[in-house]
mmCIF file of C-alpha atoms and ligand atoms in Angstrom:
data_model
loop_
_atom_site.group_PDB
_atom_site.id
_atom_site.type_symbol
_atom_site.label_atom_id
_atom_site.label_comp_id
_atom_site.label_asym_id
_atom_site.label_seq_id
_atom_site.Cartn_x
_atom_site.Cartn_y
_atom_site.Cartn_z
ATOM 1 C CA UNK I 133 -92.067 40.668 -171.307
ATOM 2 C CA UNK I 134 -93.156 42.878 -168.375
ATOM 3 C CA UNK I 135 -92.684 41.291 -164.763
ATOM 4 C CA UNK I 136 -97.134 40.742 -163.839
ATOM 5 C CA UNK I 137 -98.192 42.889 -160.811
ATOM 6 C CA UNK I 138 -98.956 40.645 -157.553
ATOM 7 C CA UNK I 139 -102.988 40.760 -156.974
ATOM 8 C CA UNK I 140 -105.035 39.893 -154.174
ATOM 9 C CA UNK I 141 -105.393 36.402 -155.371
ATOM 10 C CA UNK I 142 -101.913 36.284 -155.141
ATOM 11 C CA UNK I 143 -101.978 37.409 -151.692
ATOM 12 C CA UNK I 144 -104.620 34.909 -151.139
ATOM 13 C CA UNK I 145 -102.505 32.062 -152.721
ATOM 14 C CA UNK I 146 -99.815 33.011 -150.108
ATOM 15 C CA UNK I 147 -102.708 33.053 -146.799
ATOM 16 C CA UNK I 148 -103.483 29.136 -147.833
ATOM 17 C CA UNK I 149 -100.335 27.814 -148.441
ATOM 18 C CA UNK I 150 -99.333 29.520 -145.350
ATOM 19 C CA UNK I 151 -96.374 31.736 -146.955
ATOM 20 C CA UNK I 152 -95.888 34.576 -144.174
ATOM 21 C CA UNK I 153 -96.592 37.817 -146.033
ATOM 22 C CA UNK I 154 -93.870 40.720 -146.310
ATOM 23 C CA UNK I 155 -94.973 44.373 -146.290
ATOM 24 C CA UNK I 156 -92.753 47.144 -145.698
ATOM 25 C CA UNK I 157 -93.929 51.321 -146.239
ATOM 26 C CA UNK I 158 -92.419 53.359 -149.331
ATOM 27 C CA UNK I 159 -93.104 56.357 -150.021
ATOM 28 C CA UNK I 160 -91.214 57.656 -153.086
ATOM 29 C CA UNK I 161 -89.900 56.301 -156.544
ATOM 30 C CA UNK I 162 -86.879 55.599 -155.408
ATOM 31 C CA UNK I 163 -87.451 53.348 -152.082
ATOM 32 C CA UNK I 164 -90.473 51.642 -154.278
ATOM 33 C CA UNK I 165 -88.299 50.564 -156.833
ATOM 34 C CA UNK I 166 -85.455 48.919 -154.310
ATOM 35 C CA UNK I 167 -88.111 47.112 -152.582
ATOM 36 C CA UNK I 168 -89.781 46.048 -155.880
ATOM 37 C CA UNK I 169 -86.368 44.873 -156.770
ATOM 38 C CA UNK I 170 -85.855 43.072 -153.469
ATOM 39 C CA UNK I 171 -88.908 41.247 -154.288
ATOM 40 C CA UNK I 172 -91.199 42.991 -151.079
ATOM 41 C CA UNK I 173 -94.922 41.536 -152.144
ATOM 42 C CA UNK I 174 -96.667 44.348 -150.639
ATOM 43 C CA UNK I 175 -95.757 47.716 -150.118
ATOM 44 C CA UNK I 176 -97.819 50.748 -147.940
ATOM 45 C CA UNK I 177 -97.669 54.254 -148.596
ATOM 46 C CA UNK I 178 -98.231 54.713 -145.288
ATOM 47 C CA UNK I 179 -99.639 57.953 -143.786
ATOM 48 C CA UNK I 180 -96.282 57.798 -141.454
ATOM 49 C CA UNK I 181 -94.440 59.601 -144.262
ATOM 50 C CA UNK I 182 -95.714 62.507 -141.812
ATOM 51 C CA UNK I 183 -93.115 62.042 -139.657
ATOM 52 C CA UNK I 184 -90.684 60.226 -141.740
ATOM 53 C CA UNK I 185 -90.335 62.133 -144.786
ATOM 54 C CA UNK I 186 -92.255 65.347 -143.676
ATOM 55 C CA UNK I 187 -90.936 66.011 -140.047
ATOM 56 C CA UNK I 188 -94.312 66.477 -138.362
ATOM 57 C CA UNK I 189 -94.878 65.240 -134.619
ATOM 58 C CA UNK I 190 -97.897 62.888 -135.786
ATOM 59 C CA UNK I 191 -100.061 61.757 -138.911
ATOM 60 C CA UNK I 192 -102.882 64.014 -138.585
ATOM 61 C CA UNK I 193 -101.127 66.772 -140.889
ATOM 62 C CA UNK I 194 -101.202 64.359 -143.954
ATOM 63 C CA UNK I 195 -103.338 65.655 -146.924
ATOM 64 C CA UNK I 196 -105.125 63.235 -149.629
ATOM 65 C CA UNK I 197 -102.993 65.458 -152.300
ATOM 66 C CA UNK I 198 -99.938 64.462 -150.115
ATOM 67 C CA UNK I 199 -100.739 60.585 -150.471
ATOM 68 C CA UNK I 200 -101.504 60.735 -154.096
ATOM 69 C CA UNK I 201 -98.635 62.212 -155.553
ATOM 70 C CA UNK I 202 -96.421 59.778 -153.246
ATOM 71 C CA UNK I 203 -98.723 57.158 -154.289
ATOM 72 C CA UNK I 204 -97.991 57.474 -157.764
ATOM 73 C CA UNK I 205 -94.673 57.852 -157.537
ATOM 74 C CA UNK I 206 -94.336 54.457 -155.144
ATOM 75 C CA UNK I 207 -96.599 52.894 -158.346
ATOM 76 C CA UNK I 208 -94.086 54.610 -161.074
ATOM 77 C CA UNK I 209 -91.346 52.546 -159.385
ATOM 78 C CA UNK I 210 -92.715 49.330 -158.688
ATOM 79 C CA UNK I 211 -93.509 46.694 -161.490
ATOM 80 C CA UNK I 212 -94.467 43.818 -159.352
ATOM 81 C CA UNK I 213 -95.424 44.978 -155.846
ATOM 82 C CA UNK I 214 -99.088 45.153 -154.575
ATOM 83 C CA UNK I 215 -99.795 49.328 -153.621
ATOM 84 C CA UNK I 216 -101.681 50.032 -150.630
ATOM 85 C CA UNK I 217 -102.321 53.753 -150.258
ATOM 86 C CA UNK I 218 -103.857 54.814 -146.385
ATOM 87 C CA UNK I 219 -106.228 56.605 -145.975
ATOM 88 C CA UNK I 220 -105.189 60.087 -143.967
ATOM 89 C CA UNK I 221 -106.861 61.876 -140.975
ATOM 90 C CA UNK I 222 -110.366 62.878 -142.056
ATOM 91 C CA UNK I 223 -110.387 61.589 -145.583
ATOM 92 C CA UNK I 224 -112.746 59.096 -144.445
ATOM 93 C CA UNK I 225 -114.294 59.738 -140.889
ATOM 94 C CA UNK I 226 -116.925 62.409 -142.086
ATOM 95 C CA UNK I 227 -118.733 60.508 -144.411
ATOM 96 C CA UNK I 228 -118.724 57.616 -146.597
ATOM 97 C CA UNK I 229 -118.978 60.102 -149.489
ATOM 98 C CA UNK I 230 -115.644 61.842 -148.670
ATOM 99 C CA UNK I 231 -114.315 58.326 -148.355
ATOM 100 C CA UNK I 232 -115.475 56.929 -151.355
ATOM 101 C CA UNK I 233 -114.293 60.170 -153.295
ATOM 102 C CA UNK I 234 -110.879 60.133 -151.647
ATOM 103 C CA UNK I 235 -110.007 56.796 -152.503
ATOM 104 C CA UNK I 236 -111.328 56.734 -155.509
ATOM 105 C CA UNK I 237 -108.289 59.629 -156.121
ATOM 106 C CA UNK I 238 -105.889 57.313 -154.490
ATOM 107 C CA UNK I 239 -106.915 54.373 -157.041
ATOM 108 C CA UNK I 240 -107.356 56.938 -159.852
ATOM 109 C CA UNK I 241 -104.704 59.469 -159.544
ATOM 110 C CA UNK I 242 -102.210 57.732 -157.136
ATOM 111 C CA UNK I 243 -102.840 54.430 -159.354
ATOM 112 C CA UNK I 244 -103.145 52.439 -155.848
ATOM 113 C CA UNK I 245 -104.737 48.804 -156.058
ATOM 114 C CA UNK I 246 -105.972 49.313 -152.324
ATOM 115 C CA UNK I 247 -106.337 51.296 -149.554
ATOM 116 C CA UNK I 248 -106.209 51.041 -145.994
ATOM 117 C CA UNK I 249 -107.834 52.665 -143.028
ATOM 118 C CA UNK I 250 -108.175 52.970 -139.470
ATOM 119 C CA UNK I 251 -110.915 51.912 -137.229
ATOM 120 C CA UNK I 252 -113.146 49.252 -135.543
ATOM 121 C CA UNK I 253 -116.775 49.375 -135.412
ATOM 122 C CA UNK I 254 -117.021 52.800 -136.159
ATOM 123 C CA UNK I 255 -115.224 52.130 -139.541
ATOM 124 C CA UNK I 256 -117.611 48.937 -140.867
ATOM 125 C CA UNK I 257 -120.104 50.701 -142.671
ATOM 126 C CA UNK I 258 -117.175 52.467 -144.551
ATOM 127 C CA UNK I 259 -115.278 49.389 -145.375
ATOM 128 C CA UNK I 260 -118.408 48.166 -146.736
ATOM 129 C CA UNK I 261 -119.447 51.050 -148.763
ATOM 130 C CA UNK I 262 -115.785 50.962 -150.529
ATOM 131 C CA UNK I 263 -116.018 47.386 -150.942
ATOM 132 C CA UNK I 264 -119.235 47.426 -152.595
ATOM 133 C CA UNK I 265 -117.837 49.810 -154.908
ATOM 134 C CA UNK I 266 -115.347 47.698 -156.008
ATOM 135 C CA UNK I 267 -112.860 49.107 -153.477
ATOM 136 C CA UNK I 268 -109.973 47.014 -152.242
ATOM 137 C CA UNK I 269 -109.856 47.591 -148.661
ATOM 138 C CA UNK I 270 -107.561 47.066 -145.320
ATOM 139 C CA UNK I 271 -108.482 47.560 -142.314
ATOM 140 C CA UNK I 272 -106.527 48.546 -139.159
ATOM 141 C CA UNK I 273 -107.083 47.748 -135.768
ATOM 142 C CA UNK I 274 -105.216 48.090 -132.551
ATOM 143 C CA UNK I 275 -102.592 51.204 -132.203
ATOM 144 C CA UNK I 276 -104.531 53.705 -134.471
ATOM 145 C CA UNK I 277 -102.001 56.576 -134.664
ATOM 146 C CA UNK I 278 -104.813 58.770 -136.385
ATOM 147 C CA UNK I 279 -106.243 58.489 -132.620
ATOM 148 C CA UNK I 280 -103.223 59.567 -131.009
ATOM 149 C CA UNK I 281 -104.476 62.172 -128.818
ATOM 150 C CA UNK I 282 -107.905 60.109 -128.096
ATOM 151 C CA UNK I 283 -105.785 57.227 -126.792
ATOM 152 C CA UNK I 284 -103.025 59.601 -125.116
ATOM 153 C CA UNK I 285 -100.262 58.537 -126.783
ATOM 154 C CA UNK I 286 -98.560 54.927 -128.511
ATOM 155 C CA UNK I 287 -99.434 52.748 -126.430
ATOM 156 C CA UNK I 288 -99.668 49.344 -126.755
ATOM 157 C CA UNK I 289 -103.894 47.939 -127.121
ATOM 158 C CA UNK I 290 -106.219 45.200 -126.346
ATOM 159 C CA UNK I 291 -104.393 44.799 -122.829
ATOM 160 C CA UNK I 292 -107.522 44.109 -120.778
ATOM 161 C CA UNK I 293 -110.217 41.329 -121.546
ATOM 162 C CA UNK I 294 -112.380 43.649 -122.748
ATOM 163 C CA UNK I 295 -110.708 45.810 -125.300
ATOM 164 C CA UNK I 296 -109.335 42.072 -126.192
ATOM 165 C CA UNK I 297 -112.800 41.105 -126.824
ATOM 166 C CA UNK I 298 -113.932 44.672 -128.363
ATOM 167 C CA UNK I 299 -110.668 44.367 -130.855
ATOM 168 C CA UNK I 300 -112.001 40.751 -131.711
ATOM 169 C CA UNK I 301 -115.259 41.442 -132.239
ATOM 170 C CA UNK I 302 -114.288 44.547 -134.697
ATOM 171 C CA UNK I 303 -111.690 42.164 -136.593
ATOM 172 C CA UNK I 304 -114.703 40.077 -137.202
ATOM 173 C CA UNK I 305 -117.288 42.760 -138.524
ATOM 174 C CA UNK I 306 -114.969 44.058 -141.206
ATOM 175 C CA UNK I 307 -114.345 41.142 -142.366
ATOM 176 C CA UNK I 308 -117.532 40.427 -142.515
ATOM 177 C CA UNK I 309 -117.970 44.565 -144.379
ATOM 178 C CA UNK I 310 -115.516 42.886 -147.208
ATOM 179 C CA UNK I 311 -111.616 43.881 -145.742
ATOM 180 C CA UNK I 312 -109.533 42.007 -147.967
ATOM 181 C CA UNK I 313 -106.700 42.461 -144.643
ATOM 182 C CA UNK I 314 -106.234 43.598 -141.237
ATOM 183 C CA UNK I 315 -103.163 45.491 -140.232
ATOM 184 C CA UNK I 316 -102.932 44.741 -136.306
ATOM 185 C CA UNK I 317 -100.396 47.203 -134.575
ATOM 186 C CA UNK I 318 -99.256 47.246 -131.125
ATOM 187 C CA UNK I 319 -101.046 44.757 -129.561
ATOM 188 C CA UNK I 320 -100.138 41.295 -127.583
ATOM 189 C CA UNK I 321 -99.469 38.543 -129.355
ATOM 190 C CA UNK I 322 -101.356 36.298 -127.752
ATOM 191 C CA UNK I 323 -104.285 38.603 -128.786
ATOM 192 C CA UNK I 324 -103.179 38.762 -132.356
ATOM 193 C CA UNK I 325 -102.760 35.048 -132.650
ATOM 194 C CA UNK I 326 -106.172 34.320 -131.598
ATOM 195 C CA UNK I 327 -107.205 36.996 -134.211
ATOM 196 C CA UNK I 328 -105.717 35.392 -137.027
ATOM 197 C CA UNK I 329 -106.938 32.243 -135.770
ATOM 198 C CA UNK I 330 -110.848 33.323 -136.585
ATOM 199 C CA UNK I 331 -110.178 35.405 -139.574
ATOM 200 C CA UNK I 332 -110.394 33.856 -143.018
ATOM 201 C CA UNK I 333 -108.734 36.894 -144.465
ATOM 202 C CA UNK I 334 -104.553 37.900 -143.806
ATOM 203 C CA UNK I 335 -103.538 39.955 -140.959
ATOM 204 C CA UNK I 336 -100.267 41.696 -140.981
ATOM 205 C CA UNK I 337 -98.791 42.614 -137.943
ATOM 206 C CA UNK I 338 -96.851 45.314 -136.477
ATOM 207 C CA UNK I 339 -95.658 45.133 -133.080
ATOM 208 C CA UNK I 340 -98.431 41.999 -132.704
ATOM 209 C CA UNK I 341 -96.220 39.198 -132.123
ATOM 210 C CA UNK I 342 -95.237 36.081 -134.675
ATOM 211 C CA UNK I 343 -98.562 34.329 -135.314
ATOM 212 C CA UNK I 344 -99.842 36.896 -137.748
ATOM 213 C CA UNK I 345 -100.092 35.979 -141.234
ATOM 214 C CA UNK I 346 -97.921 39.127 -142.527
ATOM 215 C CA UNK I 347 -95.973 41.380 -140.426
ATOM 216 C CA UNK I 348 -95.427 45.168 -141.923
ATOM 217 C CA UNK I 349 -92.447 47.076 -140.907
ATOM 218 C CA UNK I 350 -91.704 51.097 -141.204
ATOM 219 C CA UNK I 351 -89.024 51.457 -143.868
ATOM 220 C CA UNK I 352 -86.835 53.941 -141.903
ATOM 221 C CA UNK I 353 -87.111 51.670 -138.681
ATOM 222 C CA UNK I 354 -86.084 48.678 -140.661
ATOM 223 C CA UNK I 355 -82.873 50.451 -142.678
ATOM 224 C CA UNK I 356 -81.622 52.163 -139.747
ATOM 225 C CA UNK I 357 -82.813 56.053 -141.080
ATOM 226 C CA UNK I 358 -84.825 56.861 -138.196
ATOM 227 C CA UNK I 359 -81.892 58.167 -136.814
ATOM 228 C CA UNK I 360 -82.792 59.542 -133.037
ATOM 229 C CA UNK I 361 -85.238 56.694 -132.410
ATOM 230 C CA UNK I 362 -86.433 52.781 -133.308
ATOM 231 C CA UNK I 363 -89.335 51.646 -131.619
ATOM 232 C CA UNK I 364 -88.844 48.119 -129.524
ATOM 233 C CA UNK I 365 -91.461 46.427 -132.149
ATOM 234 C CA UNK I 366 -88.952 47.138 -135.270
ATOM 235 C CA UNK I 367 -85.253 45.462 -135.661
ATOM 236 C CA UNK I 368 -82.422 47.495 -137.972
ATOM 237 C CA UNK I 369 -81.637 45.274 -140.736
ATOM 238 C CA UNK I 370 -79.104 47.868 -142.294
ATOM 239 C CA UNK I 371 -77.657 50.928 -140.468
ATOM 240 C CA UNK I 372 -78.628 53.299 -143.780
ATOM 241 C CA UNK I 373 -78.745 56.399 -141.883
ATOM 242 C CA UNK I 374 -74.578 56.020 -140.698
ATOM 243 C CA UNK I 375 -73.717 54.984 -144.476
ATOM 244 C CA UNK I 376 -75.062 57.936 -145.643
ATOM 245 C CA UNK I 377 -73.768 60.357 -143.207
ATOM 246 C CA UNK I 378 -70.479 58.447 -143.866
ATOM 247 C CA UNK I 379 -70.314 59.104 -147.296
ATOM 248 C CA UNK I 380 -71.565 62.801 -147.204
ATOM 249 C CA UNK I 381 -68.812 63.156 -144.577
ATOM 250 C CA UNK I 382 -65.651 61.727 -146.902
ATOM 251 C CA UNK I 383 -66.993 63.513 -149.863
ATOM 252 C CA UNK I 384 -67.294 67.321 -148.377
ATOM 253 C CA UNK I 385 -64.067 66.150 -146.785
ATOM 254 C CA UNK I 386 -62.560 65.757 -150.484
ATOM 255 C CA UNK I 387 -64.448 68.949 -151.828
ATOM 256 C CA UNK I 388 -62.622 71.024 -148.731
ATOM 257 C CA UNK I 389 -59.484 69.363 -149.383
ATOM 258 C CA UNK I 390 -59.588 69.893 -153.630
ATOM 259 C CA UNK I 391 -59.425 65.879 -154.086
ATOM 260 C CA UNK I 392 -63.526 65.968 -155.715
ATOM 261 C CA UNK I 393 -64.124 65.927 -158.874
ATOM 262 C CA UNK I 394 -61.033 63.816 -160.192
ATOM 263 C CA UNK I 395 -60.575 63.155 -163.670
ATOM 264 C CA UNK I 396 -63.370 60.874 -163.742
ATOM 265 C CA UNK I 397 -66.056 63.073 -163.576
ATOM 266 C CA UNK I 398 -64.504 65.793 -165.968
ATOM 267 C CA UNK I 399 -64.473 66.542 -169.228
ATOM 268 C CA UNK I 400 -62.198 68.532 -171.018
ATOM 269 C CA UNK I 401 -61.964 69.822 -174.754
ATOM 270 C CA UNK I 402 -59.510 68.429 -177.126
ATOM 271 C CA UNK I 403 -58.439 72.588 -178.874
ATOM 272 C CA UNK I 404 -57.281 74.979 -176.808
ATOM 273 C CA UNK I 405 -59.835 77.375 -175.454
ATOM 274 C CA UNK I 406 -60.427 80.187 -177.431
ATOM 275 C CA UNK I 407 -63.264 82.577 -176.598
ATOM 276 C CA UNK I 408 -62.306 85.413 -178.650
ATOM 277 C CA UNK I 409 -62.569 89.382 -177.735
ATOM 278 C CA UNK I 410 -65.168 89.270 -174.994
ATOM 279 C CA UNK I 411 -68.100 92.162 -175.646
ATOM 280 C CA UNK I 412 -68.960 92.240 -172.221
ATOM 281 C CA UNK I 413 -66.978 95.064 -169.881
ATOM 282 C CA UNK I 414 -66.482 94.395 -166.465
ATOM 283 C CA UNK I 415 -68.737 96.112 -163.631
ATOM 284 C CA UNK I 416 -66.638 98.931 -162.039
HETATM 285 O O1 KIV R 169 -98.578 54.483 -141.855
HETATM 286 C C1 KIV R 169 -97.987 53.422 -141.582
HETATM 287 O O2 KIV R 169 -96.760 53.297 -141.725
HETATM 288 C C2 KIV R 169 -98.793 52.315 -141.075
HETATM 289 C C3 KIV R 169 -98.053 51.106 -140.605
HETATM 290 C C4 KIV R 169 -97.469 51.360 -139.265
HETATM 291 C C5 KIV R 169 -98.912 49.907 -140.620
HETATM 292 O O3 KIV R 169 -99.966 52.416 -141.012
#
């Protein structure tokens, strides 16, 4: 008997009986299936595999191709998780026909059961449109990275009464569009709490303090791979990144020094080898 794929009334089940929601990004087979196995309720393909599995200095460079075919394979390993697929840079802002195109692709091709994007007011009418069409959507409010150069850098939001207010009153109108969730990044937590406070649906924070209903976490950050840098908001639970340069280190050390491959990874035949006269000469 196959293991049943957490929905959203699952995740709804866990909002009311007040069961803090896990979320953590994957982007490949191989990451999916480890958190699937580790029993991670929600995972995010999240458009950050731009810098963390494609080296670039931001997210904008993400393509929708990009996010499908890691969206598939994060849905290839997973037999239990719930997918969320974002949304990348301009997949969505230009019109609600480009959105409802692109993540139909993510659903269709990536095999996502939702997808996230960025935004407050200006995003409503494009949560709604995706909702209405049957569309699983999160929003996300607060750090937008996709905004990086309009808000000059990471910074942390909602700092002054009214961008508090503004982030409130934008939490409250996609709701209202049909969000099923609200990622909240980088903000106080203070701000956050009273957030979740109002909403009926989950938010899951990042950087937003404890009173969220979920918190999400960057997969490098929280295994230790993001090897040069860990922002404040994320805590290494494993140092991944040193175990694996360990081990590369010992084993080109026993390549260099003839100990790799023992007898355990060889195989040998039982007659003696006998290739016969070759045909082939030499080269000069
Ligand atoms: O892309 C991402 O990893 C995200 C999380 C930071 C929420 O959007």
């Amino acid at each position: 008997l196959s293991a049943q794929r957490t929905t959203l009334r699952d995740v709804r089940r866990m909002l009311e009986s007040g069961e803090p929601i896990p979320m953590v990004t994957a982007y490949d087979y191989t990451s999916a299936l480890l958190a699937d196995r580790a029993g991670i309720p929600m995972l995010l393909v999240g458009d950050s595999m731009a810098q963390t599995m494609l080296g670039f200095e931001d997210t904008l460079p993400v393509t929708v191709d990009d996010m499908v075919r890691h969206t598939a394979a994060v849905v290839r390993g997973t037999e239990r998780a719930f997918v969320v697929a974002d949304m990348p840079f301009m997949s969505y802002q230009a019109s609600i026909s480009d959105a409802l195109r692109n993540a139909g692709r993510l659903l269709k091709e990536g095999g996502a059961q939702a997808v996230k994007l960025e935004g407050g007011t200006a995003a409503v009418g494009t949560v709604r449109a995706l909702a209405e069409a049957g569309v699983a959507v999160m929003g996300h409010l607060g750090l937008t990275p996709q905004s990086v150069h309009q808000l000059g850098g990471y910074g942390v939001q909602g700092k002054t009464s009214s961008a508090a207010r503004a982030l409130v009153d934008a939490a409250l109108e996609l709701e209202g569009a049909g969000a099923f969730a609200l990622v909240l990044e980088l903000i106080p937590a203070e701000l956050a709490q009273e957030v979740s406070n109002r909403l009926t649906i989950p938010t899951i924070g990042i950087g937003a303090g404890g009173a969220c209903d979920g918190q999400v976490q960057v997969w490098h950050d929280l295994l230790g791979l993001s090897v040069d840098f860990t922002p404040r908001h994320a805590a290494k639970y494993a140092e991944v990144g040193e175990t694996v340069m360990d081990a590369l280190r010992s084993w080109a050390d026993d390549v260099r020094h003839g100990r790799f491959p023992t007898e355990g990874q060889t195989t040998h035949i039982k007659e003696s080898l006998d290739l016969g006269p070759t045909t082939l000469t030499p080269p000069e």
